């Protein structure tokens, strides 16, 4: 990798206004980039994500670029709208390039077509890969983006593999969480509390957990998180399922929570995604606290040595794993110790985050003095920040 070339003009592109796992990683990367003196602009829809940008970071608004839970004819109409919005976003990005030499970091798969329509030089764009490509739509979108992307940086080896197969040059930079943290207390709760944390959308598999819990009358379930726009009907379906006699009184919907505080009060965290997930941060946070994890076997940062892994979309397998874990204190103890050791050796944010920034910027990590990523002051409103970057000059 080349040496650090001084101040960079960086533009990050995200397809959504929401601030879930991938967007939180982007915010962390931006804080390190700003601490190093780089000028940053974020191109994304106005909403929770733009409101969390540091004051020194510019914001250029675009429309939402993804599909959010539509079905049937509504999904076809939404796809046509998305095509039009890709062209609109491309116009915004072309204005960015007129301001001079900038480097683009694409933070989401669904933003790739807009970038492909606008980027004049392939070598100027890096794709930060948070998804394991699995669906036909994802592969089509990635192929469209291939003409615009010079390099890709994946958050796990599993996420890197299908991107490499499409011909991208891919590096891997692991995700991390705060370490060290105090372990969760070992408490014999009755009933044991099984939790799931993250945005509430169908591919996260909340319905699979409820189906499994229906056969486990000895446990309670807590669902932490909020529904994405367009996924409100899915949340309503979950609430209706939770009200049936076999689950009535055993399921709590917590809404938005402080992740570490909430997970600290759980006996088991479940990651039940039915589609491949490259590296759920909730799993890493649970491991850092010593809370045992049951997760669908999609690879990423979840392996058999640190979690109980089960087949996706299989309530019976998930239920059996939960029953085994709830009734086996020695297994819980083993996973507790293995999870914390895994975070300490591989997912310590103080090491993984600076390295991710180095890899994204093509900087030789061994020759760089890395300032710590101090929490920046976040904006609470408004589409545009003070001290805007290159596209706002």
Coordinates of C-alpha atoms in Angstrom, one line a residue:
X1 CA 0.0 0.0 0.0
X2 CA 1.2 3.5 -0.7
X3 CA 2.2 5.8 2.2
X4 CA -0.2 8.4 3.6
X5 CA -0.4 11.3 1.1
X6 CA -1.8 13.9 3.5
X7 CA -5.2 15.4 3.5
X8 CA -7.7 13.5 1.4
X9 CA -11.0 14.6 -0.1
X10 CA -13.4 11.7 0.9
X11 CA -17.0 11.2 -0.2
X12 CA -19.0 8.4 1.5
X13 CA -22.2 7.2 -0.2
X14 CA -25.0 5.4 1.6
X15 CA -28.3 4.3 0.1
X16 CA -30.5 4.7 3.3
X17 CA -31.4 7.4 5.8
X18 CA -31.4 4.8 8.6
X19 CA -28.4 4.3 11.0
X20 CA -28.2 0.5 11.5
X21 CA -25.2 -1.8 11.6
X22 CA -23.5 -0.8 8.3
X23 CA -24.1 2.9 8.7
X24 CA -22.8 2.8 12.3
X25 CA -19.6 1.3 10.9
X26 CA -19.4 4.1 8.3
X27 CA -19.8 6.7 11.1
X28 CA -16.9 5.1 13.0
X29 CA -14.7 5.2 9.9
X30 CA -15.6 8.8 9.3
X31 CA -14.6 9.8 12.8
X32 CA -11.1 8.3 12.3
X33 CA -10.8 9.9 8.9
X34 CA -11.7 13.3 10.4
X35 CA -9.3 12.8 13.3
X36 CA -6.6 12.2 10.7
X37 CA -7.4 15.6 9.1
X38 CA -9.2 14.4 6.0
X39 CA -12.1 16.4 4.6
X40 CA -15.3 14.3 4.4
X41 CA -18.7 14.6 2.7
X42 CA -21.5 12.1 3.0
X43 CA -24.1 11.5 0.2
X44 CA -27.2 9.9 1.7
X45 CA -30.9 10.5 2.3
X46 CA -31.8 12.9 5.1
X47 CA -32.8 11.2 8.3
X48 CA -31.2 9.5 11.4
X49 CA -27.9 8.9 9.6
X50 CA -27.4 12.4 8.4
X51 CA -28.4 13.7 11.8
X52 CA -25.5 11.8 13.4
X53 CA -22.8 13.2 11.2
X54 CA -20.1 15.2 13.1
X55 CA -20.3 19.0 12.6
X56 CA -17.2 19.0 10.4
X57 CA -18.7 16.6 7.9
X58 CA -20.7 17.8 4.9
X59 CA -24.0 16.3 3.8
X60 CA -25.4 16.1 0.3
X61 CA -29.0 14.7 0.3
X62 CA -30.3 12.1 -2.1
X63 CA -33.5 9.9 -2.1
X64 CA -33.7 6.4 -0.6
X65 CA -32.2 3.9 -3.1
X66 CA -33.2 0.5 -1.7
X67 CA -36.4 -1.6 -1.6
X68 CA -38.0 -1.9 1.8
X69 CA -40.4 -4.8 2.2
X70 CA -42.8 -4.1 -0.6
X71 CA -44.6 -7.0 -2.1
X72 CA -46.3 -7.9 -5.4
X73 CA -47.2 -5.0 -7.6
X74 CA -46.0 -2.5 -5.0
X75 CA -42.5 -4.0 -5.3
X76 CA -42.5 -3.6 -9.1
X77 CA -43.5 0.1 -8.7
X78 CA -40.9 0.6 -6.1
X79 CA -38.2 -1.0 -8.3
X80 CA -39.1 1.5 -11.1
X81 CA -38.8 4.4 -8.6
X82 CA -35.5 3.1 -7.4
X83 CA -34.1 3.1 -11.0
X84 CA -35.1 6.8 -11.3
X85 CA -33.5 7.6 -8.0
X86 CA -30.3 6.0 -9.1
X87 CA -30.1 8.4 -12.0
X88 CA -31.0 11.3 -9.7
X89 CA -28.2 10.3 -7.2
X90 CA -25.8 10.0 -10.1
X91 CA -26.4 13.7 -11.0
X92 CA -25.5 14.6 -7.4
X93 CA -22.4 12.6 -7.5
X94 CA -21.3 14.1 -10.8
X95 CA -21.3 17.5 -9.1
X96 CA -19.0 16.1 -6.5
X97 CA -16.5 15.1 -9.1
X98 CA -16.6 18.5 -10.7
X99 CA -15.1 20.0 -7.5
X100 CA -11.7 18.3 -8.1
X101 CA -10.1 15.0 -7.2
X102 CA -12.1 13.1 -4.6
X103 CA -12.1 9.5 -3.4
X104 CA -15.4 7.7 -3.1
X105 CA -16.2 5.1 -0.5
X106 CA -19.5 3.3 -1.3
X107 CA -21.0 2.0 1.9
X108 CA -23.9 -0.1 0.5
X109 CA -24.5 -2.5 -2.3
X110 CA -27.7 -0.7 -3.5
X111 CA -25.8 2.5 -4.1
X112 CA -23.4 0.9 -6.6
X113 CA -25.5 1.6 -9.7
X114 CA -25.7 5.3 -8.9
X115 CA -22.0 5.4 -8.5
X116 CA -21.5 3.5 -11.8
X117 CA -23.5 6.1 -13.6
X118 CA -21.4 8.9 -12.2
X119 CA -17.8 7.9 -11.5
X120 CA -15.3 9.0 -14.1
X121 CA -12.4 6.8 -12.9
X122 CA -12.7 3.3 -11.6
X123 CA -9.5 3.6 -9.4
X124 CA -11.1 6.4 -7.3
X125 CA -13.8 4.3 -5.8
X126 CA -13.7 1.7 -2.9
X127 CA -16.7 -0.4 -2.0
X128 CA -17.0 -1.2 1.7
X129 CA -18.8 -4.6 1.6
X130 CA -21.1 -5.3 4.5
X131 CA -23.3 -7.9 2.8
X132 CA -22.8 -11.5 1.8
X133 CA -24.0 -11.5 -1.8
X134 CA -26.7 -14.2 -2.1
X135 CA -29.8 -13.0 -4.0
X136 CA -30.0 -12.5 -7.8
X137 CA -30.7 -8.8 -7.2
X138 CA -27.5 -8.3 -5.2
X139 CA -25.4 -10.0 -7.9
X140 CA -27.0 -7.9 -10.6
X141 CA -26.4 -4.7 -8.7
X142 CA -22.8 -5.7 -7.9
X143 CA -22.1 -6.4 -11.6
X144 CA -23.4 -3.0 -12.5
X145 CA -21.1 -1.4 -10.0
X146 CA -18.1 -3.4 -11.2
X147 CA -17.3 -0.8 -13.8
X148 CA -17.0 1.9 -11.2
X149 CA -15.2 0.2 -8.3
X150 CA -11.4 -0.1 -8.2
X151 CA -11.2 -2.0 -4.9
X152 CA -13.5 -3.6 -2.4
X153 CA -13.0 -4.0 1.4
X154 CA -15.1 -6.7 3.0
X155 CA -15.9 -7.0 6.7
X156 CA -15.4 -10.8 6.7
X157 CA -13.8 -13.5 4.6
X158 CA -17.3 -14.9 3.9
X159 CA -18.4 -11.6 2.5
X160 CA -15.3 -11.3 0.4
X161 CA -15.6 -14.6 -1.4
X162 CA -18.6 -13.9 -3.7
X163 CA -17.2 -10.4 -4.5
X164 CA -13.9 -11.9 -5.5
X165 CA -15.8 -14.4 -7.7
X166 CA -17.2 -11.4 -9.6
X167 CA -13.7 -10.1 -10.4
X168 CA -13.3 -7.5 -7.7
X169 CA -9.9 -6.9 -6.0
X170 CA -10.9 -7.5 -2.4
X171 CA -9.2 -6.9 1.0
X172 CA -10.7 -7.9 4.4
X173 CA -10.9 -5.6 7.4
X174 CA -12.6 -7.2 10.4
X175 CA -15.3 -5.4 12.4
X176 CA -14.7 -4.6 16.0
X177 CA -16.5 -3.5 19.2
X178 CA -15.4 -1.8 22.4
X179 CA -12.9 -3.8 24.4
X180 CA -12.3 -4.4 27.3
X181 CA -15.8 -4.3 28.8
X182 CA -17.1 -5.7 32.1
X183 CA -18.7 -9.1 31.7
X184 CA -22.4 -9.5 32.2
X185 CA -23.2 -10.9 35.6
X186 CA -24.0 -14.6 35.8
X187 CA -27.6 -14.7 37.0
X188 CA -30.0 -17.7 37.2
X189 CA -33.1 -16.0 35.8
X190 CA -36.5 -17.8 35.8
X191 CA -37.5 -17.8 33.1
X192 CA -34.3 -17.4 31.1
X193 CA -34.4 -14.4 28.8
X194 CA -33.6 -15.0 25.1
X195 CA -33.0 -11.8 23.1
X196 CA -32.7 -10.6 19.5
X197 CA -31.3 -7.2 18.7
X198 CA -31.4 -5.2 15.4
X199 CA -33.6 -3.7 12.9
X200 CA -36.9 -5.4 12.6
X201 CA -37.2 -6.7 9.0
X202 CA -38.1 -10.1 7.7
X203 CA -34.7 -11.3 6.6
X204 CA -33.5 -10.9 10.2
X205 CA -35.6 -13.9 11.1
X206 CA -37.6 -12.6 14.1
X207 CA -40.5 -14.9 13.0
X208 CA -38.2 -17.9 13.1
X209 CA -37.3 -17.1 16.8
X210 CA -41.0 -16.8 17.7
X211 CA -41.8 -20.1 16.0
X212 CA -38.9 -21.8 18.0
X213 CA -40.0 -20.1 21.3
X214 CA -43.5 -21.4 20.9
X215 CA -42.1 -24.9 21.6
X216 CA -40.1 -23.6 24.6
X217 CA -42.6 -22.6 27.3
X218 CA -39.7 -22.3 29.8
X219 CA -38.2 -19.1 28.2
X220 CA -39.1 -15.5 27.8
X221 CA -38.3 -13.5 24.6
X222 CA -37.2 -9.9 24.2
X223 CA -37.2 -8.2 20.8
X224 CA -35.0 -5.0 20.7
X225 CA -35.1 -2.7 17.8
X226 CA -37.4 -0.8 15.4
X227 CA -38.9 -1.6 12.0
X228 CA -37.4 -0.1 8.9
X229 CA -39.7 2.1 6.8
X230 CA -41.9 -0.2 4.8
X231 CA -41.5 -3.1 7.3
X232 CA -44.2 -1.9 9.7
X233 CA -46.5 -4.8 8.4
X234 CA -43.9 -7.3 9.4
X235 CA -43.7 -5.8 12.9
X236 CA -47.5 -6.0 13.1
X237 CA -47.3 -9.7 12.1
X238 CA -44.8 -10.4 14.9
X239 CA -47.0 -8.7 17.5
X240 CA -50.0 -10.7 16.3
X241 CA -47.9 -14.0 16.5
X242 CA -46.7 -13.1 20.0
X243 CA -50.3 -12.6 21.2
X244 CA -51.3 -16.2 20.4
X245 CA -51.8 -18.5 23.4
X246 CA -48.6 -20.4 23.0
X247 CA -46.5 -17.2 23.3
X248 CA -48.9 -14.8 25.1
X249 CA -47.2 -13.0 28.0
X250 CA -43.8 -14.3 27.1
X251 CA -42.7 -11.8 24.4
X252 CA -41.7 -8.2 25.0
X253 CA -41.1 -5.6 22.3
X254 CA -38.5 -3.1 23.6
X255 CA -38.1 -0.7 20.7
X256 CA -34.9 1.3 20.5
X257 CA -32.4 0.4 23.3
X258 CA -28.9 0.9 24.5
X259 CA -27.4 -2.3 23.1
X260 CA -24.8 -3.1 25.8
X261 CA -27.2 -2.3 28.7
X262 CA -29.9 -4.5 27.2
X263 CA -27.8 -7.5 26.1
X264 CA -26.2 -7.5 29.6
X265 CA -29.7 -8.5 30.9
X266 CA -30.1 -11.5 28.6
X267 CA -29.1 -15.1 29.1
X268 CA -28.8 -15.8 25.3
X269 CA -28.6 -13.6 22.2
X270 CA -30.0 -15.0 19.0
X271 CA -29.0 -13.9 15.5
X272 CA -31.7 -15.6 13.4
X273 CA -31.1 -14.1 9.9
X274 CA -32.5 -16.1 7.1
X275 CA -30.2 -14.5 4.5
X276 CA -26.4 -14.5 4.8
X277 CA -25.1 -11.8 7.1
X278 CA -21.4 -10.9 7.0
X279 CA -20.9 -9.8 10.6
X280 CA -23.7 -8.7 12.9
X281 CA -22.4 -6.3 15.4
X282 CA -24.9 -7.4 18.0
X283 CA -23.2 -10.9 18.0
X284 CA -19.8 -9.3 18.7
X285 CA -21.3 -7.1 21.4
X286 CA -22.9 -10.1 23.1
X287 CA -19.6 -12.0 23.0
X288 CA -17.7 -9.1 24.5
X289 CA -20.1 -9.3 27.5
X290 CA -19.9 -13.0 27.8
X291 CA -23.5 -13.6 26.7
X292 CA -23.8 -16.9 24.8
X293 CA -24.9 -16.7 21.2
X294 CA -27.0 -18.9 19.0
X295 CA -26.8 -17.9 15.3
X296 CA -27.6 -19.1 11.9
X297 CA -24.7 -20.6 10.1
X298 CA -23.8 -17.9 7.6
X299 CA -20.1 -17.6 8.4
X300 CA -19.0 -14.0 9.0
X301 CA -17.9 -13.6 12.5
X302 CA -20.0 -16.5 13.9
X303 CA -18.3 -19.9 14.0
X304 CA -18.9 -23.1 15.9
X305 CA -16.1 -22.5 18.4
X306 CA -17.7 -19.3 19.8
X307 CA -21.4 -19.9 19.2
X308 CA -24.0 -22.5 18.6
X309 CA -24.7 -22.4 14.9
X310 CA -27.9 -23.7 13.3
X311 CA -29.3 -23.8 9.8
X312 CA -31.2 -20.7 8.7
X313 CA -35.0 -20.6 8.6
X314 CA -35.2 -23.7 10.7
X315 CA -37.3 -23.2 13.9
X316 CA -36.8 -26.7 15.1
X317 CA -33.0 -26.5 14.9
X318 CA -33.0 -23.1 16.6
X319 CA -35.4 -24.4 19.3
X320 CA -33.2 -27.4 20.0
X321 CA -30.1 -25.2 20.3
X322 CA -31.8 -22.8 22.7
X323 CA -33.1 -25.7 24.8
X324 CA -29.6 -27.2 25.0
X325 CA -28.0 -23.9 26.0
X326 CA -30.6 -23.0 28.6
X327 CA -30.3 -26.4 30.3
X328 CA -26.5 -26.7 30.1
X329 CA -24.5 -24.4 32.4
X330 CA -21.2 -25.8 31.4
X331 CA -21.9 -25.1 27.7
X332 CA -22.9 -21.5 28.6
X333 CA -19.7 -21.1 30.5
X334 CA -17.6 -22.4 27.6
X335 CA -19.2 -20.1 25.1
X336 CA -18.9 -17.2 27.6
X337 CA -15.2 -17.6 27.8
X338 CA -14.7 -18.4 24.2
X339 CA -16.7 -15.3 23.1
X340 CA -14.7 -12.9 25.2
X341 CA -11.4 -14.4 24.1
X342 CA -12.5 -14.1 20.5
X343 CA -13.2 -10.3 20.9
X344 CA -10.0 -9.7 22.7
X345 CA -7.8 -11.4 20.0
X346 CA -9.7 -10.5 16.8
X347 CA -12.4 -7.9 17.2
X348 CA -11.0 -5.2 19.5
X349 CA -12.3 -2.0 18.0
X350 CA -9.2 0.0 19.0
X351 CA -7.2 -2.1 16.5
X352 CA -9.8 -3.1 13.9
X353 CA -11.2 0.4 13.2
X354 CA -7.9 2.1 12.4
X355 CA -6.9 -0.8 10.2
X356 CA -10.2 -0.6 8.3
X357 CA -9.6 3.0 7.6
X358 CA -6.0 2.2 6.5
X359 CA -7.2 -0.5 4.1
X360 CA -10.0 1.8 2.7
X361 CA -7.5 4.6 2.0
X362 CA -4.7 2.3 0.7
X363 CA -2.4 3.5 3.6
X364 CA 0.5 1.4 4.9
X365 CA -0.7 0.6 8.4
X366 CA 2.8 -0.2 9.6
X367 CA 4.1 3.3 8.9
X368 CA 1.2 5.3 10.2
X369 CA 0.7 6.9 13.6
X370 CA -3.0 6.5 14.2
X371 CA -4.8 9.1 16.4
X372 CA -7.6 7.6 18.5
X373 CA -11.2 8.0 17.2
X374 CA -12.6 10.3 19.8
X375 CA -16.4 10.6 19.7
X376 CA -17.3 13.6 17.6
X377 CA -20.1 16.0 18.3
X378 CA -23.2 14.8 16.3
X379 CA -25.6 17.1 14.5
X380 CA -29.1 16.9 15.8
X381 CA -30.9 18.3 12.7
X382 CA -30.4 19.9 9.3
X383 CA -29.2 18.4 6.0
X384 CA -25.9 20.2 5.9
X385 CA -23.0 20.5 8.3
X386 CA -20.6 23.3 9.1
X387 CA -17.1 23.0 7.7
X388 CA -18.4 21.2 4.6
X389 CA -16.0 19.1 2.4
X390 CA -15.1 19.4 -1.2
X391 CA -18.5 19.1 -2.8
X392 CA -19.9 22.0 -0.7
X393 CA -17.1 24.5 -1.3

